[in-house]
């Protein structure tokens, strides 16, 4: 079920895969390690490019697809070479920002998310001031085609 993981589905969307394309690609890579690695690189590159346009701290998204087709997303710090971090080891603010980007921003930019009522409670919590500015800019873009309400204490 492709709707069980919206962020992952949207990472595929960045590379131009619709739902049928994802299913076809998964079928292609399941028994071919070379094709699996090509897809990992493609998805990682597109996700990194998209995120770095919005988040001003240089990071790299690294997506690994195992032989059992399990996807793992890690974050590579571009400043500290060969330092990889699992999502759950990153700050709460970073996880919230990434979640917003992979769940709402991509769908908004691909014109999938239009005319929706979106309620977000305290999106700035746990973010550094520069992260708040980055998130504000993206929320303004999302709000152009949707009804966006933010709650702030």
PDB file of C-alpha atoms in Angstrom:
ATOM      1  CA  UNK A   1       0.000   0.000   0.000  1.00  0.00           C
ATOM      2  CA  UNK A   2       1.762   3.143  -1.206  1.00  0.00           C
ATOM      3  CA  UNK A   3      -0.250   5.360   1.159  1.00  0.00           C
ATOM      4  CA  UNK A   4       1.237   3.686   4.228  1.00  0.00           C
ATOM      5  CA  UNK A   5       4.378   5.833   3.994  1.00  0.00           C
ATOM      6  CA  UNK A   6       3.615   9.258   2.509  1.00  0.00           C
ATOM      7  CA  UNK A   7       7.183  10.639   2.911  1.00  0.00           C
ATOM      8  CA  UNK A   8       8.680   7.669   1.031  1.00  0.00           C
ATOM      9  CA  UNK A   9       6.025   7.921  -1.679  1.00  0.00           C
ATOM     10  CA  UNK A  10       6.916  11.595  -2.057  1.00  0.00           C
ATOM     11  CA  UNK A  11      10.631  10.822  -2.328  1.00  0.00           C
ATOM     12  CA  UNK A  12       9.736   8.630  -5.308  1.00  0.00           C
ATOM     13  CA  UNK A  13       7.616  11.483  -6.700  1.00  0.00           C
ATOM     14  CA  UNK A  14      10.688  13.734  -6.693  1.00  0.00           C
ATOM     15  CA  UNK A  15      12.260  11.285  -9.149  1.00  0.00           C
ATOM     16  CA  UNK A  16       9.173  11.300 -11.353  1.00  0.00           C
ATOM     17  CA  UNK A  17       7.556   8.033 -10.215  1.00  0.00           C
ATOM     18  CA  UNK A  18       3.791   7.863  -9.832  1.00  0.00           C
ATOM     19  CA  UNK A  19       2.152   4.991  -7.957  1.00  0.00           C
ATOM     20  CA  UNK A  20       2.276   2.603 -10.928  1.00  0.00           C
ATOM     21  CA  UNK A  21       5.846   3.647 -11.660  1.00  0.00           C
ATOM     22  CA  UNK A  22       6.885   2.836  -8.094  1.00  0.00           C
ATOM     23  CA  UNK A  23       5.344  -0.625  -8.287  1.00  0.00           C
ATOM     24  CA  UNK A  24       7.009  -1.272 -11.642  1.00  0.00           C
ATOM     25  CA  UNK A  25      10.393  -0.029 -10.397  1.00  0.00           C
ATOM     26  CA  UNK A  26      10.196  -2.154  -7.257  1.00  0.00           C
ATOM     27  CA  UNK A  27       9.452  -5.176  -9.416  1.00  0.00           C
ATOM     28  CA  UNK A  28      12.498  -4.353 -11.582  1.00  0.00           C
ATOM     29  CA  UNK A  29      14.943  -3.973  -8.682  1.00  0.00           C
ATOM     30  CA  UNK A  30      13.912  -6.831  -6.430  1.00  0.00           C
ATOM     31  CA  UNK A  31      16.351  -9.294  -8.000  1.00  0.00           C
ATOM     32  CA  UNK A  32      18.927  -6.912  -9.453  1.00  0.00           C
ATOM     33  CA  UNK A  33      21.447  -5.334  -7.089  1.00  0.00           C
ATOM     34  CA  UNK A  34      22.799  -2.967  -9.767  1.00  0.00           C
ATOM     35  CA  UNK A  35      19.347  -1.560 -10.509  1.00  0.00           C
ATOM     36  CA  UNK A  36      18.685  -1.299  -6.777  1.00  0.00           C
ATOM     37  CA  UNK A  37      21.851   0.755  -6.301  1.00  0.00           C
ATOM     38  CA  UNK A  38      20.982   2.997  -9.241  1.00  0.00           C
ATOM     39  CA  UNK A  39      17.584   3.670  -7.710  1.00  0.00           C
ATOM     40  CA  UNK A  40      19.149   4.363  -4.294  1.00  0.00           C
ATOM     41  CA  UNK A  41      21.448   6.934  -5.865  1.00  0.00           C
ATOM     42  CA  UNK A  42      18.644   8.524  -7.874  1.00  0.00           C
ATOM     43  CA  UNK A  43      16.283   8.834  -4.899  1.00  0.00           C
ATOM     44  CA  UNK A  44      19.069  10.062  -2.594  1.00  0.00           C
ATOM     45  CA  UNK A  45      20.198  12.696  -5.086  1.00  0.00           C
ATOM     46  CA  UNK A  46      16.703  14.061  -5.778  1.00  0.00           C
ATOM     47  CA  UNK A  47      15.756  14.153  -2.086  1.00  0.00           C
ATOM     48  CA  UNK A  48      19.044  15.884  -1.207  1.00  0.00           C
ATOM     49  CA  UNK A  49      18.600  18.495  -3.957  1.00  0.00           C
ATOM     50  CA  UNK A  50      15.027  19.236  -2.910  1.00  0.00           C
ATOM     51  CA  UNK A  51      15.828  19.489   0.783  1.00  0.00           C
ATOM     52  CA  UNK A  52      18.919  21.646   0.318  1.00  0.00           C
ATOM     53  CA  UNK A  53      16.843  24.217  -1.572  1.00  0.00           C
ATOM     54  CA  UNK A  54      14.734  24.637   1.566  1.00  0.00           C
ATOM     55  CA  UNK A  55      17.069  23.880   4.484  1.00  0.00           C
ATOM     56  CA  UNK A  56      20.144  26.092   4.616  1.00  0.00           C
ATOM     57  CA  UNK A  57      22.339  23.597   6.473  1.00  0.00           C
ATOM     58  CA  UNK A  58      24.319  21.369   4.070  1.00  0.00           C
ATOM     59  CA  UNK A  59      23.176  17.763   4.448  1.00  0.00           C
ATOM     60  CA  UNK A  60      22.809  14.763   2.209  1.00  0.00           C
ATOM     61  CA  UNK A  61      19.958  12.275   2.239  1.00  0.00           C
ATOM     62  CA  UNK A  62      21.149   8.690   1.886  1.00  0.00           C
ATOM     63  CA  UNK A  63      18.553   6.071   0.970  1.00  0.00           C
ATOM     64  CA  UNK A  64      19.406   2.409   1.205  1.00  0.00           C
ATOM     65  CA  UNK A  65      17.180  -0.313  -0.233  1.00  0.00           C
ATOM     66  CA  UNK A  66      17.914  -3.791   1.085  1.00  0.00           C
ATOM     67  CA  UNK A  67      17.450  -7.122  -0.707  1.00  0.00           C
ATOM     68  CA  UNK A  68      14.139  -7.457   1.148  1.00  0.00           C
ATOM     69  CA  UNK A  69      13.180  -4.025  -0.298  1.00  0.00           C
ATOM     70  CA  UNK A  70      13.246  -2.290   3.079  1.00  0.00           C
ATOM     71  CA  UNK A  71      14.133   1.388   2.714  1.00  0.00           C
ATOM     72  CA  UNK A  72      16.284   3.149   5.278  1.00  0.00           C
ATOM     73  CA  UNK A  73      16.817   6.896   5.169  1.00  0.00           C
ATOM     74  CA  UNK A  74      19.868   8.357   6.890  1.00  0.00           C
ATOM     75  CA  UNK A  75      21.293  11.848   6.986  1.00  0.00           C
ATOM     76  CA  UNK A  76      24.892  12.491   6.027  1.00  0.00           C
ATOM     77  CA  UNK A  77      26.494  15.633   7.344  1.00  0.00           C
ATOM     78  CA  UNK A  78      28.312  17.323   4.438  1.00  0.00           C
ATOM     79  CA  UNK A  79      30.629  19.213   6.790  1.00  0.00           C
ATOM     80  CA  UNK A  80      31.741  16.136   8.778  1.00  0.00           C
ATOM     81  CA  UNK A  81      32.678  13.591   6.117  1.00  0.00           C
ATOM     82  CA  UNK A  82      31.330  10.056   6.524  1.00  0.00           C
ATOM     83  CA  UNK A  83      29.091  10.929   9.467  1.00  0.00           C
ATOM     84  CA  UNK A  84      25.693   9.300   8.987  1.00  0.00           C
ATOM     85  CA  UNK A  85      22.775   9.735  11.335  1.00  0.00           C
ATOM     86  CA  UNK A  86      19.532   7.825  11.663  1.00  0.00           C
ATOM     87  CA  UNK A  87      16.465  10.045  11.593  1.00  0.00           C
ATOM     88  CA  UNK A  88      15.632   9.281  15.211  1.00  0.00           C
ATOM     89  CA  UNK A  89      19.031  10.565  16.370  1.00  0.00           C
ATOM     90  CA  UNK A  90      18.493  14.032  14.836  1.00  0.00           C
ATOM     91  CA  UNK A  91      16.987  16.963  16.721  1.00  0.00           C
ATOM     92  CA  UNK A  92      13.251  17.238  17.231  1.00  0.00           C
ATOM     93  CA  UNK A  93      13.218  20.407  15.124  1.00  0.00           C
ATOM     94  CA  UNK A  94      15.011  18.716  12.231  1.00  0.00           C
ATOM     95  CA  UNK A  95      12.613  15.758  12.304  1.00  0.00           C
ATOM     96  CA  UNK A  96       9.639  18.130  12.327  1.00  0.00           C
ATOM     97  CA  UNK A  97      11.062  20.111   9.388  1.00  0.00           C
ATOM     98  CA  UNK A  98      11.805  16.963   7.361  1.00  0.00           C
ATOM     99  CA  UNK A  99       8.361  15.582   8.100  1.00  0.00           C
ATOM    100  CA  UNK A 100       6.741  18.782   6.845  1.00  0.00           C
ATOM    101  CA  UNK A 101       8.862  18.778   3.684  1.00  0.00           C
ATOM    102  CA  UNK A 102       8.341  15.113   2.840  1.00  0.00           C
ATOM    103  CA  UNK A 103       4.640  15.108   3.727  1.00  0.00           C
ATOM    104  CA  UNK A 104       3.323  18.489   2.544  1.00  0.00           C
ATOM    105  CA  UNK A 105       5.884  20.476   0.581  1.00  0.00           C
ATOM    106  CA  UNK A 106       6.537  17.941  -2.170  1.00  0.00           C
ATOM    107  CA  UNK A 107       2.823  17.318  -2.704  1.00  0.00           C
ATOM    108  CA  UNK A 108       2.191  21.067  -2.805  1.00  0.00           C
ATOM    109  CA  UNK A 109       4.976  21.660  -5.345  1.00  0.00           C
ATOM    110  CA  UNK A 110       3.751  18.766  -7.503  1.00  0.00           C
ATOM    111  CA  UNK A 111       0.211  20.291  -7.488  1.00  0.00           C
ATOM    112  CA  UNK A 112      -1.209  17.267  -5.685  1.00  0.00           C
ATOM    113  CA  UNK A 113      -2.058  19.213  -2.538  1.00  0.00           C
ATOM    114  CA  UNK A 114      -4.551  21.944  -3.505  1.00  0.00           C
ATOM    115  CA  UNK A 115      -7.514  23.412  -1.685  1.00  0.00           C
ATOM    116  CA  UNK A 116      -6.875  21.445   1.510  1.00  0.00           C
ATOM    117  CA  UNK A 117      -7.413  22.629   5.052  1.00  0.00           C
ATOM    118  CA  UNK A 118      -4.081  22.186   6.856  1.00  0.00           C
ATOM    119  CA  UNK A 119      -3.739  22.734  10.600  1.00  0.00           C
ATOM    120  CA  UNK A 120      -0.259  22.752  12.134  1.00  0.00           C
ATOM    121  CA  UNK A 121       0.343  23.193  15.843  1.00  0.00           C
ATOM    122  CA  UNK A 122       3.474  25.149  16.762  1.00  0.00           C
ATOM    123  CA  UNK A 123       5.572  24.359  13.676  1.00  0.00           C
ATOM    124  CA  UNK A 124       8.433  26.480  15.001  1.00  0.00           C
ATOM    125  CA  UNK A 125       8.929  24.371  18.153  1.00  0.00           C
ATOM    126  CA  UNK A 126      12.440  22.978  18.556  1.00  0.00           C
ATOM    127  CA  UNK A 127      13.779  24.866  15.520  1.00  0.00           C
ATOM    128  CA  UNK A 128      16.812  27.128  15.416  1.00  0.00           C
ATOM    129  CA  UNK A 129      15.926  30.677  14.255  1.00  0.00           C
ATOM    130  CA  UNK A 130      17.343  29.973  10.773  1.00  0.00           C
ATOM    131  CA  UNK A 131      15.242  26.804  10.599  1.00  0.00           C
ATOM    132  CA  UNK A 132      12.171  28.839  11.556  1.00  0.00           C
ATOM    133  CA  UNK A 133      12.854  31.183   8.636  1.00  0.00           C
ATOM    134  CA  UNK A 134      13.275  28.232   6.261  1.00  0.00           C
ATOM    135  CA  UNK A 135      10.042  26.653   7.486  1.00  0.00           C
ATOM    136  CA  UNK A 136       8.159  29.964   7.287  1.00  0.00           C
ATOM    137  CA  UNK A 137       9.133  30.359   3.631  1.00  0.00           C
ATOM    138  CA  UNK A 138       7.951  26.866   2.783  1.00  0.00           C
ATOM    139  CA  UNK A 139       4.694  27.259   4.723  1.00  0.00           C
ATOM    140  CA  UNK A 140       3.974  30.454   2.787  1.00  0.00           C
ATOM    141  CA  UNK A 141       4.391  28.524  -0.473  1.00  0.00           C
ATOM    142  CA  UNK A 142       2.155  25.685   0.744  1.00  0.00           C
ATOM    143  CA  UNK A 143      -0.449  28.238   1.863  1.00  0.00           C
ATOM    144  CA  UNK A 144      -0.758  29.787  -1.616  1.00  0.00           C
ATOM    145  CA  UNK A 145      -2.961  26.904  -2.810  1.00  0.00           C
ATOM    146  CA  UNK A 146      -4.331  25.646   0.509  1.00  0.00           C
ATOM    147  CA  UNK A 147      -6.051  26.896   3.655  1.00  0.00           C
ATOM    148  CA  UNK A 148      -3.191  26.848   6.124  1.00  0.00           C
ATOM    149  CA  UNK A 149      -3.712  27.578   9.807  1.00  0.00           C
ATOM    150  CA  UNK A 150      -0.893  27.662  12.324  1.00  0.00           C
ATOM    151  CA  UNK A 151      -1.257  27.638  16.099  1.00  0.00           C
ATOM    152  CA  UNK A 152       1.366  29.357  18.169  1.00  0.00           C
ATOM    153  CA  UNK A 153       1.521  29.960  21.913  1.00  0.00           C
TER     154      UNK A 153
END
